[in-house]
CSV table of C-alpha atoms in Angstrom, one decimal:
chain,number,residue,atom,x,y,z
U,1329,UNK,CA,78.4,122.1,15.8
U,1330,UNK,CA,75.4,120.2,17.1
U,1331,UNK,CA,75.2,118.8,20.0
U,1332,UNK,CA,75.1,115.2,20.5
U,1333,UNK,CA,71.4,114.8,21.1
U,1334,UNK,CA,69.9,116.5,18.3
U,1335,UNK,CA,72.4,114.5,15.7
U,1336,UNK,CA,70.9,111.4,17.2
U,1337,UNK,CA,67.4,112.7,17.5
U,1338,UNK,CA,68.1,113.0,13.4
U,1339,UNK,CA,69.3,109.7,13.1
U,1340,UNK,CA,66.2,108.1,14.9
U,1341,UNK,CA,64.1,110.1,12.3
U,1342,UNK,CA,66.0,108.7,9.2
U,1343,UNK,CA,65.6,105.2,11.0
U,1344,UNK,CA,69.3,104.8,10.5
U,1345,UNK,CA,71.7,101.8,11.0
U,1346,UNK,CA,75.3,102.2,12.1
U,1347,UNK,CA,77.8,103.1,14.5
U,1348,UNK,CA,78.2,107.2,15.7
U,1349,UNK,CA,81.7,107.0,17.0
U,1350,UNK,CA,82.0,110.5,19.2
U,1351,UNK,CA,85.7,111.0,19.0
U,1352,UNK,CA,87.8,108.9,21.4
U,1353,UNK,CA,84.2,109.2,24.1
U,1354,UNK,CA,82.4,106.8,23.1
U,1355,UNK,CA,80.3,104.8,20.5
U,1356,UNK,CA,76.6,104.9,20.0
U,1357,UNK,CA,75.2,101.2,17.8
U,1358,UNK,CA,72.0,102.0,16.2
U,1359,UNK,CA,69.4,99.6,14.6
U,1360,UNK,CA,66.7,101.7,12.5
U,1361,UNK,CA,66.4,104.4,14.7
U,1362,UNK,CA,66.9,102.5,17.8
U,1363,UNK,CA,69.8,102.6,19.8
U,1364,UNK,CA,71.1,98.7,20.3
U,1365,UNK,CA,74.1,99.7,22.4
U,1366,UNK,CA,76.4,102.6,23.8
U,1367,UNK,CA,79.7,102.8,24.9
U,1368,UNK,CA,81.7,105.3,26.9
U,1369,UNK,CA,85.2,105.1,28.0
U,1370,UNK,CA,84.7,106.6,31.2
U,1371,UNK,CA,81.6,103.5,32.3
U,1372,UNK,CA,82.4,100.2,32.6
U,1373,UNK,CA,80.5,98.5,29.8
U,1374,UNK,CA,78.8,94.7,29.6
U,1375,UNK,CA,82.2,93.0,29.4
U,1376,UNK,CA,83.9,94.7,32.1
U,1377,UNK,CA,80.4,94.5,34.4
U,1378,UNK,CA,80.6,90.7,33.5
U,1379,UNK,CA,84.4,90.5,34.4
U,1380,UNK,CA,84.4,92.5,37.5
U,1381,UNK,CA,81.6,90.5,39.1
U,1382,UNK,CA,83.1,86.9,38.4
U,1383,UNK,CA,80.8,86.4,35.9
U,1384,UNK,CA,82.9,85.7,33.1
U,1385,UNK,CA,86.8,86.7,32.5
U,1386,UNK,CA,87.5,89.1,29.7
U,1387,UNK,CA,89.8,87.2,27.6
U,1388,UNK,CA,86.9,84.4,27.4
U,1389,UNK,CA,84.0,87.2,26.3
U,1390,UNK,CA,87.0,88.2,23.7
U,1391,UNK,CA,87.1,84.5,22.7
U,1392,UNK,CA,83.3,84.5,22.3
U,1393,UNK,CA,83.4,87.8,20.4
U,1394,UNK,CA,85.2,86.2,18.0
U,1395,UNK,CA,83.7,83.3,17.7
U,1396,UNK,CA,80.3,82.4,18.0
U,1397,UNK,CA,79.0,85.9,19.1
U,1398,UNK,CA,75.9,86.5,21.6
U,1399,UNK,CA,74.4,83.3,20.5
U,1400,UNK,CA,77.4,81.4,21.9
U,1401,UNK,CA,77.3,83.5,24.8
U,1402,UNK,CA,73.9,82.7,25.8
U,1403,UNK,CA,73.9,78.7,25.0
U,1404,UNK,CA,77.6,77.8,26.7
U,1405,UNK,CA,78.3,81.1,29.1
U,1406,UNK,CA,77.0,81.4,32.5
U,1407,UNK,CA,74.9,84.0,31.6
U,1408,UNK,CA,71.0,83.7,31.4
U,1409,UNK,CA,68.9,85.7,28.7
U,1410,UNK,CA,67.1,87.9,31.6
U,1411,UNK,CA,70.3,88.9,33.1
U,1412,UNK,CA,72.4,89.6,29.5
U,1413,UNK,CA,69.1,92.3,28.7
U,1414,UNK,CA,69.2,93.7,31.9
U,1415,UNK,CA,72.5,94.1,31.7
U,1416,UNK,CA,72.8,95.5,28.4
U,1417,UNK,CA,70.3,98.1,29.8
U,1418,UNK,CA,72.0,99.2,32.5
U,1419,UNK,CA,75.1,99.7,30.9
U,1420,UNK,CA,73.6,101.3,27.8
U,1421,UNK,CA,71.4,104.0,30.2
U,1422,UNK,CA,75.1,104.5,32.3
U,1423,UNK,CA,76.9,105.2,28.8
U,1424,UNK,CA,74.1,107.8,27.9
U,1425,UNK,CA,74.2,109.4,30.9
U,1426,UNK,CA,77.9,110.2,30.4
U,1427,UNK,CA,78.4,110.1,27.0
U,1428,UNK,CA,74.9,112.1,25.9
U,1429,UNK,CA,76.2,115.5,27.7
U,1430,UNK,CA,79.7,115.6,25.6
U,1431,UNK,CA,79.9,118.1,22.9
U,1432,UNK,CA,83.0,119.4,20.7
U,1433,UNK,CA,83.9,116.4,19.1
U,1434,UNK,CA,83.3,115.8,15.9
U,1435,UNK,CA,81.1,112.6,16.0
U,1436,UNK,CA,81.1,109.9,12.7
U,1437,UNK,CA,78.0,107.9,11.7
U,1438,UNK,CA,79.0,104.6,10.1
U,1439,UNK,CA,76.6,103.3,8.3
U,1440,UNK,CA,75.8,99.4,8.8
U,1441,UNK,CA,78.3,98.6,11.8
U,1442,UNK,CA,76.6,96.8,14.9
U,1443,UNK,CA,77.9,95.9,18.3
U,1444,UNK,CA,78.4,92.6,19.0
U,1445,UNK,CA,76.1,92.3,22.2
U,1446,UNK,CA,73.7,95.1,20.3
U,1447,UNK,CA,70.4,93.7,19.7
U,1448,UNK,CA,69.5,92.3,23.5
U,1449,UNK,CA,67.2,95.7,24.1
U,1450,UNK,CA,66.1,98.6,22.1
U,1451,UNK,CA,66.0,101.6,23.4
U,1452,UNK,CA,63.9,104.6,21.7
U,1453,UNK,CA,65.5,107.8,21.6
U,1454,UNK,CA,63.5,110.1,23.0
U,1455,UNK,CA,63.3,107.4,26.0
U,1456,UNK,CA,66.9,107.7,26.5
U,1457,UNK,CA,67.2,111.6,26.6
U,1458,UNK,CA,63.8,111.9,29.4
U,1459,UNK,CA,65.6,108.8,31.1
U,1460,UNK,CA,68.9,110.8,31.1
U,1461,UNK,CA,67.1,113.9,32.8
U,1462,UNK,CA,65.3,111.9,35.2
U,1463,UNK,CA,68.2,110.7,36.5
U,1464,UNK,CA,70.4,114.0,36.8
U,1465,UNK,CA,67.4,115.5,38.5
U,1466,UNK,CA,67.1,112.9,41.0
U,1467,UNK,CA,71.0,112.8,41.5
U,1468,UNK,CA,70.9,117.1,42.0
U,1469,UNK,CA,67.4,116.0,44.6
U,1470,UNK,CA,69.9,113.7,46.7
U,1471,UNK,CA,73.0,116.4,47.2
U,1472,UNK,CA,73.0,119.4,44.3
U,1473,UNK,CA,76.6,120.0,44.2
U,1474,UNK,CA,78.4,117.9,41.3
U,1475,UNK,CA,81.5,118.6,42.7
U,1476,UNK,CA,81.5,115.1,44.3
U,1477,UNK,CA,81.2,113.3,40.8
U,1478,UNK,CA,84.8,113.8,39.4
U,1479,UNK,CA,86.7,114.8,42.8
U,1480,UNK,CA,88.2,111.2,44.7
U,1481,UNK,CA,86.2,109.9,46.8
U,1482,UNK,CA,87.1,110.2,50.6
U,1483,UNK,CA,85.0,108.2,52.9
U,1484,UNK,CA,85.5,110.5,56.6
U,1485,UNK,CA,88.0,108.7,58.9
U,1486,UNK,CA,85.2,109.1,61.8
U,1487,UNK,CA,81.6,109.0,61.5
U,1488,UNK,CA,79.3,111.7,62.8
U,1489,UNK,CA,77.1,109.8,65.3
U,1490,UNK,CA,77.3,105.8,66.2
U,1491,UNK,CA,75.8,103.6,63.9
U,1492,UNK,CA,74.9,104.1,59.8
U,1493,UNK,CA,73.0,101.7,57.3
U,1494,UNK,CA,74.8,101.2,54.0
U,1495,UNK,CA,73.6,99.4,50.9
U,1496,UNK,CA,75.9,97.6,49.0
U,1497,UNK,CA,76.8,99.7,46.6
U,1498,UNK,CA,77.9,102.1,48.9
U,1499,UNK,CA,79.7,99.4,51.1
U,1500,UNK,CA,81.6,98.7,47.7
U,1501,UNK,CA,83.0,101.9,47.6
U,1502,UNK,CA,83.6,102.3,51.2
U,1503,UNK,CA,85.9,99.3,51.1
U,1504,UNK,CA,87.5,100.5,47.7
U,1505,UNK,CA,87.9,103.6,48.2
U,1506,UNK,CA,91.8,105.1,48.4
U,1507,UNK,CA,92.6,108.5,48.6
U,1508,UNK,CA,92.7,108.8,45.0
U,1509,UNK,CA,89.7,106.9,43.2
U,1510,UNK,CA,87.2,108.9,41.7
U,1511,UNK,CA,83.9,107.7,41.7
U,1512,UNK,CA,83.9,106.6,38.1
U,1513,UNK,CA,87.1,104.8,38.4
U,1514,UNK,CA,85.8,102.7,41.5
U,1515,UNK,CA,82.5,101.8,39.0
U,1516,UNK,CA,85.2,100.8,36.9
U,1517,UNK,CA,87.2,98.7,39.5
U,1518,UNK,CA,84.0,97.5,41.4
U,1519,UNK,CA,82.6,96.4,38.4
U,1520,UNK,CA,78.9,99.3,38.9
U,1521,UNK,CA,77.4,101.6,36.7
U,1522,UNK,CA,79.2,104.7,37.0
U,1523,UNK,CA,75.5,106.2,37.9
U,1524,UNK,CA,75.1,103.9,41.1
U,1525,UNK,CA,78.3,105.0,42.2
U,1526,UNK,CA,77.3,109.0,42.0
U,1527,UNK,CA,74.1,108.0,43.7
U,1528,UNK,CA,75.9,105.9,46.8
U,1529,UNK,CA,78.3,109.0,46.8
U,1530,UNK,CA,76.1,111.6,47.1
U,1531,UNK,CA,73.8,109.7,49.4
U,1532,UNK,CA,77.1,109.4,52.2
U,1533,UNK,CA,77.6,113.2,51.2
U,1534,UNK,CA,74.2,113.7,51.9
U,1535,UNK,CA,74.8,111.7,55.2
U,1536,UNK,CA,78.0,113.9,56.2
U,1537,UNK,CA,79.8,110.0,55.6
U,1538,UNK,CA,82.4,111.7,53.3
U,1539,UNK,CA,85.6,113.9,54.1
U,1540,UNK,CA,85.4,117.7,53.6
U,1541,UNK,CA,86.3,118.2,50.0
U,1542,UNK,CA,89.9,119.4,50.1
U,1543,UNK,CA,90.1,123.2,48.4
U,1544,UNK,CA,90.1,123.0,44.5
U,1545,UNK,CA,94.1,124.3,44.1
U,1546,UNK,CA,95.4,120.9,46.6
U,1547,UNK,CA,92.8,118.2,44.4
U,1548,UNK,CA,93.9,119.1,41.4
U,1549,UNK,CA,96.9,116.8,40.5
U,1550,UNK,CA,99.5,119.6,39.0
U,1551,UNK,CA,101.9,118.7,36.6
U,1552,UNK,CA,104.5,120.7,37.7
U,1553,UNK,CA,105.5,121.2,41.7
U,1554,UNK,CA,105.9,124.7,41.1
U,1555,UNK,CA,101.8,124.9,40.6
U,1556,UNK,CA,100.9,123.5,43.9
U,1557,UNK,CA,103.6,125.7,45.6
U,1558,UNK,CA,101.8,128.5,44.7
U,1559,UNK,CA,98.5,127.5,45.3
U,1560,UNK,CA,99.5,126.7,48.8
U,1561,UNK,CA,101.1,130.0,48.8
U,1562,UNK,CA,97.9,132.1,47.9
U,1563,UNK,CA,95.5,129.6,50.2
U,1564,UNK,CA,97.8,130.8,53.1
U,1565,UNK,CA,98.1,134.8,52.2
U,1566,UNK,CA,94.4,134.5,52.1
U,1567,UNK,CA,93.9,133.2,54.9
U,1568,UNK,CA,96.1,134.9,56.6
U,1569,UNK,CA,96.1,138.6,55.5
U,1570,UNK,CA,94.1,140.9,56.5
U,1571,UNK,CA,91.2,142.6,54.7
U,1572,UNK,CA,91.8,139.7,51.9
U,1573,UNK,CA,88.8,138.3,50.2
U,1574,UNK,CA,86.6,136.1,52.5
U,1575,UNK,CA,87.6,132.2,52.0
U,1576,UNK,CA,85.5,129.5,52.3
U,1577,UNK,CA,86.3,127.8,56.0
U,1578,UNK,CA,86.7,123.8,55.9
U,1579,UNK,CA,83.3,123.4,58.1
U,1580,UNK,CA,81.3,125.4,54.9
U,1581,UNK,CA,82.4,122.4,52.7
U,1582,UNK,CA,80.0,120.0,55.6
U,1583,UNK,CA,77.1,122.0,54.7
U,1584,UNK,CA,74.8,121.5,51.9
U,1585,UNK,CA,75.6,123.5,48.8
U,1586,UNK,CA,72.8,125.4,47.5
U,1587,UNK,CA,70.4,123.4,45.1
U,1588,UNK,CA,71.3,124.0,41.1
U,1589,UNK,CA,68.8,122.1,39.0
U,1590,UNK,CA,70.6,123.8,35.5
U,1591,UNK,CA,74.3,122.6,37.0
U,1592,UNK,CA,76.3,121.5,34.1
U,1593,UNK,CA,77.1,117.9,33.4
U,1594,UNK,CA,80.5,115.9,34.2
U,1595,UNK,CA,82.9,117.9,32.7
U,1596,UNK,CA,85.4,115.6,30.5
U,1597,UNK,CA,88.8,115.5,31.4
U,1598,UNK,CA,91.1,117.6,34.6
U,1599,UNK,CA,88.6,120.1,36.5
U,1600,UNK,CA,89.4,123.1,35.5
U,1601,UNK,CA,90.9,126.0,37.8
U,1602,UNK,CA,92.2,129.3,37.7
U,1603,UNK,CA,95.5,127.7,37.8
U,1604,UNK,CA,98.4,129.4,35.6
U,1605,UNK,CA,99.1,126.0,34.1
U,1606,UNK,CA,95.4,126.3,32.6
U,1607,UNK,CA,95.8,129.7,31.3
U,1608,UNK,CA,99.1,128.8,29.4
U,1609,UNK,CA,96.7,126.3,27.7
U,1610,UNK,CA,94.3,128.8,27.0
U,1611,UNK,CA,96.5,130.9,25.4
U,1612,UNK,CA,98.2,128.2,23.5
U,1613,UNK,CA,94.4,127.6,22.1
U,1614,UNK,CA,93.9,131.0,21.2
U,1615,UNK,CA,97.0,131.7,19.3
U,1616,UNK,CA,96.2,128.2,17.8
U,1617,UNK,CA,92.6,129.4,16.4
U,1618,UNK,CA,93.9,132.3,15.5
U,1619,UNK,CA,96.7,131.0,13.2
U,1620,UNK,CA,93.9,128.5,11.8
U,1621,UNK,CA,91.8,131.4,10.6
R,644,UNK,CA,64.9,80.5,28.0
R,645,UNK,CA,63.2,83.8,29.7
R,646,UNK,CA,63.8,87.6,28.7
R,647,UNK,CA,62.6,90.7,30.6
R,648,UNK,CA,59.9,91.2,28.3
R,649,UNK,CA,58.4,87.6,28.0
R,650,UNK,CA,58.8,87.3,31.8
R,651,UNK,CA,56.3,90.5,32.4
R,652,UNK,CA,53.8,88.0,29.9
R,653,UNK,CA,54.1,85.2,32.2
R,654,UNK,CA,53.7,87.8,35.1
R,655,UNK,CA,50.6,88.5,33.9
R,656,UNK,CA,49.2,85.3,33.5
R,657,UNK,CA,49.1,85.0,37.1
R,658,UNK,CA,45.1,84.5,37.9
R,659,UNK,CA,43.8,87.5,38.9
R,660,UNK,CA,47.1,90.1,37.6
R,661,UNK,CA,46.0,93.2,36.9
R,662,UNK,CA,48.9,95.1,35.6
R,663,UNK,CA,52.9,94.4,36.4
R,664,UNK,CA,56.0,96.4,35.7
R,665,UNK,CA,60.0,95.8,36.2
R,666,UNK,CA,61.5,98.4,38.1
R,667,UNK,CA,65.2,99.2,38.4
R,668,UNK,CA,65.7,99.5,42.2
R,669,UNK,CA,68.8,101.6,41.7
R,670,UNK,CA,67.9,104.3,39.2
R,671,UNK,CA,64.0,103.8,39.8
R,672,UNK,CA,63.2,103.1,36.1
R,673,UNK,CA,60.3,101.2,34.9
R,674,UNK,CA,62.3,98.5,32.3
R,675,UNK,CA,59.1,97.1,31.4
R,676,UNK,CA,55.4,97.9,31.6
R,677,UNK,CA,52.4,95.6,31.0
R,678,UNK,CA,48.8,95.7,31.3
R,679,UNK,CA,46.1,99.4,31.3
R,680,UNK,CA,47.6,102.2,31.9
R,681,UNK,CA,44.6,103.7,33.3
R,682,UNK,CA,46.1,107.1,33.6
R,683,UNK,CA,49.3,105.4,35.8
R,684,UNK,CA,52.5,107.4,34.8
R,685,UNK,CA,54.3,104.4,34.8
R,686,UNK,CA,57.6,106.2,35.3
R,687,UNK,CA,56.7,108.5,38.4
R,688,UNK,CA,55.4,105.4,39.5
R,689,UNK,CA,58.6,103.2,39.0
R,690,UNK,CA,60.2,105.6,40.8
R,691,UNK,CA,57.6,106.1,43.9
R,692,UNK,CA,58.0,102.3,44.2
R,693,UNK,CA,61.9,102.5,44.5
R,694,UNK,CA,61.8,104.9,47.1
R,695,UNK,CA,58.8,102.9,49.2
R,696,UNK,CA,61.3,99.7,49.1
R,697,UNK,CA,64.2,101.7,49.9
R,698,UNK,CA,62.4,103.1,52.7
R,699,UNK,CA,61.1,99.6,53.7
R,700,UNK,CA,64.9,98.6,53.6
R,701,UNK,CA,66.1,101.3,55.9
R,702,UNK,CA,63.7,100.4,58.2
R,703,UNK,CA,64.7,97.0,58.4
R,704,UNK,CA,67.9,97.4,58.6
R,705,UNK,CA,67.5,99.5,61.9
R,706,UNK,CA,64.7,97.1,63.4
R,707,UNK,CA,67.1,94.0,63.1
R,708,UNK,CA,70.6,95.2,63.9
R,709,UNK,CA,73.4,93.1,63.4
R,710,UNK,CA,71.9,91.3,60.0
R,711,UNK,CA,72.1,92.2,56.8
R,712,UNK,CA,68.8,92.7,54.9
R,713,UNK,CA,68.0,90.6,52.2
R,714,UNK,CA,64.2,91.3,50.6
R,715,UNK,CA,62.5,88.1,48.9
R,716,UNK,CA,59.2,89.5,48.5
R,717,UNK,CA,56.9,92.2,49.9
R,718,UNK,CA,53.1,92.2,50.3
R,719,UNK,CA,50.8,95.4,50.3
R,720,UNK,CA,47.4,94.9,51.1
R,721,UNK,CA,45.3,98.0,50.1
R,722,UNK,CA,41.0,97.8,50.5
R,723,UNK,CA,41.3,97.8,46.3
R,724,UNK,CA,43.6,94.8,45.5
R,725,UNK,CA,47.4,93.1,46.7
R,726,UNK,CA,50.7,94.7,45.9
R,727,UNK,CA,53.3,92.2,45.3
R,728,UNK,CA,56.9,92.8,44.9
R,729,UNK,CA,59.2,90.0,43.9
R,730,UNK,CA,62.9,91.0,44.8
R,731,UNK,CA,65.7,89.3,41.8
R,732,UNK,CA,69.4,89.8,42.9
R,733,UNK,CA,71.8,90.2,39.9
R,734,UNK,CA,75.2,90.4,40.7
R,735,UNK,CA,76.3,93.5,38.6
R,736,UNK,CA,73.2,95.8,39.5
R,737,UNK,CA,69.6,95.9,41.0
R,738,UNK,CA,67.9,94.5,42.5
R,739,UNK,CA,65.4,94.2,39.9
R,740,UNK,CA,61.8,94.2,40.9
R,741,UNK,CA,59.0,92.9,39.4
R,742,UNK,CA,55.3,94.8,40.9
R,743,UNK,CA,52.1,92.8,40.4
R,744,UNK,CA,48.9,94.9,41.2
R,745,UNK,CA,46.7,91.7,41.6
R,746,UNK,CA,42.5,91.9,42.1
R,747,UNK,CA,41.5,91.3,45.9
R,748,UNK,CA,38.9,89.0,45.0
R,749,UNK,CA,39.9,86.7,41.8
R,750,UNK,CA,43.4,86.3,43.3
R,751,UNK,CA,45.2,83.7,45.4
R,752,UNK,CA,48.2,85.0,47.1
R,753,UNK,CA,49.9,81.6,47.6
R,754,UNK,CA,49.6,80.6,44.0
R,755,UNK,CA,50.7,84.4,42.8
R,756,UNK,CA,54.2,84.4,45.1
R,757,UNK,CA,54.6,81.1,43.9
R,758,UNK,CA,54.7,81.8,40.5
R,759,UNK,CA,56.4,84.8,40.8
R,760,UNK,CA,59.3,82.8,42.7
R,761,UNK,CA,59.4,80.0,39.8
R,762,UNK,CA,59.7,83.1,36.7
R,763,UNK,CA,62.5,84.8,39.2
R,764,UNK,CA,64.2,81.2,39.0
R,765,UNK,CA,63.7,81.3,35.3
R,766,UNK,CA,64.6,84.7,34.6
R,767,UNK,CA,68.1,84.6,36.7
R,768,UNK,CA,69.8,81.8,36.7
């Protein structure tokens, strides 16, 4: 299976035209060779940017989807060319940045289907991949630890001195932030690329703004009761015991994990733990592959 | 009406512009490049830029407590030439910056942020 990037660095090459759907991810709209647009279910894209800000509500852009297209958009909506392009661009470099690092699925190239707000930018390839790697380096450069990305975000209840400076991005997700929101569903909610949220996340982390991450077997939202129980269980015979295996203290999590420039991307879908829940998946898989074959 | 890339032309019909660039204050990407290269990297320089105006914002923020910091526009002086910096708020990202390297002799500052506030005007409605 190839990964994402090479399949599209072959598309550019054949200067092709149509839609690669990666399973239920995403969407990336070419234009001979270039890509025009990109959509990934886990950023918000232009519509839901536009909506989220008061721009424009959704069922309207559906209206003008239908009916009259980008053109229509631009003459009636309140939307002016400069700031449909720029954002187009952001959302399309957002979408790559998630959606470039997913593998396993077994992507489809349609051949002659555009997006309807395709067509405002064109991005070359190549561009998109170096852009992609400039920005995961300067996220790792900020705080290394990718743990933040996909665990909810948990501004500290107290800060650490007397006074802080925010932007606005991270005064967004101070003031949406629940318990529970990760930091692509605030993007979502707040209506930011997913990437500015990691950025104003790791920049409070980096400030000692956030709550200690809680251990991985509590985070984790377990199907079944009988999962956390025992996690709870092993956290306190570890803890407790003698001569068991050192465990990480709370006040570790405050200081700054060692730098990783090869960490992995977002990982799609539930962290993964060395819960037993997991490992009955596993094993479902493998007796699965194994009755494929 | 005005795009990103037909706004760098006007950009650099300023008298005395010597090159100008759109940077993406949140991710520090160049968006659009125009004029020599002359051995710039126009990327590690997009992104130098983003952190010199974050910087700049910082600072502010802690010299005039109790405001929030809005940036119009920002003036460099070097011995070589003027650094302008045009600040355009969008509401779903940015701000998006446009950088104008202008020549110290041939320009006049008055007339290059006044253009550069009317294509901000025109650019983002």
């Amino acid at each position: 299976m190839a990964p994402l990037d090479t399949l599209l660095a072959g598309l550019a090459r054949e200067h092709a035209t149509g839609a690669l759907r990666v399973g239920r991810a995403g969407t990336i709209f070419l234009s001979e060779g270039r890509v025009t647009y990109m959509e990934c279910a886990q950023t918000p894209g232009v519509e839901r940017l536009l909506a989220a800000r008061g721009r424009l509500p959704e069922a309207a852009l559906r209206r003008l989807q239908a009916d009259g297209g980008c053109k229509r958009l631009l003459e009636e909506g309140p939307v002016t060319l400069g700031e449909l392009q720029y954002c187009v661009l952001g959302a399309v470099l957002d979408a790559a940045f998630f959606l470039l690092p997913v593998g396993g699925t077994r992507p489809k190239f349609r051949p002659g289907e555009q997006h309807w707000l395709g067509g405002q930018w064109y991005f070359d390839v190549a561009g998109l991949m170096r852009e992609c790697a400039r920005r995961r380096a300067y996220l790792a450069q900020i705080w290394p630890s990718a743990q933040l990305d996909t665990a909810p975000v948990r501004p500290a209840p107290w800060l650490p001195g007397s006074r802080v400076t925010l932007d606005s991005v991270q005064w967004e997700v101070v003031t949406g932030a629940g318990a529970e929101a990760t930091p692509l569903d605030l993007a979502r909610r707040i209506g930011r690329s997913g990437y500015s949220v990691l950025l104003a996340v790791r920049r409070m982390a980096a400030a000692g703004l956030l709550a200690p991450p809680v251990e991985p077997t509590t985070t984790t939202r377990a199907p079944e009761e009988s999962a956390t129980k025992a996690g709870e269980h092993r956290a306190k015979t570890a803890g407790g015991g003698q001569g068991a295996l050192p465990q990480r203290g709370r006040g570790a999590a405050a200081q700054r994990p060692p730098h990783d420039p090869r960490a992995p991307g977002l990982p799609l879908g539930p962290p993964v733990t060395a819960d037993p829940t997991d490992l009955a998946l596993l094993m479902r898989l493998k007796k699965a592959l194994e009755e494929l074959t | 009406m005005l795009g990103l890339d037909d706004c760098l032309t006007e950009v650099m019909a300023i008298p005395g512009a010597l090159d100008a660039m759109l940077v993406d204050q949140t991710s520090g990407m160049a968006v659009a490049i125009s004029g020599p290269p002359h051995g710039v990297d126009a990327e590690s320089s997009a992104a130098a830029l983003t952190e010199t105006l974050r910087a700049t914002m910082d600072g502010l923020a802690r010299s005039c407590p109790g405001e929030t910091v809005r940036i119009d526009d920002m003036l460099v002086t070097t011995d070589k030439g003027h650094h302008l910096l045009r600040f355009l708020e969008t509401v779903f990202e940015g701000p998006l910056v446009i950088y104008l390297r202008l020549d110290l002799e041939r320009s006049n500052l008055a007339l290059a942020r006044y253009r550069l506030l009317n294509i901000s005007r025109q650019l983002l409605a």
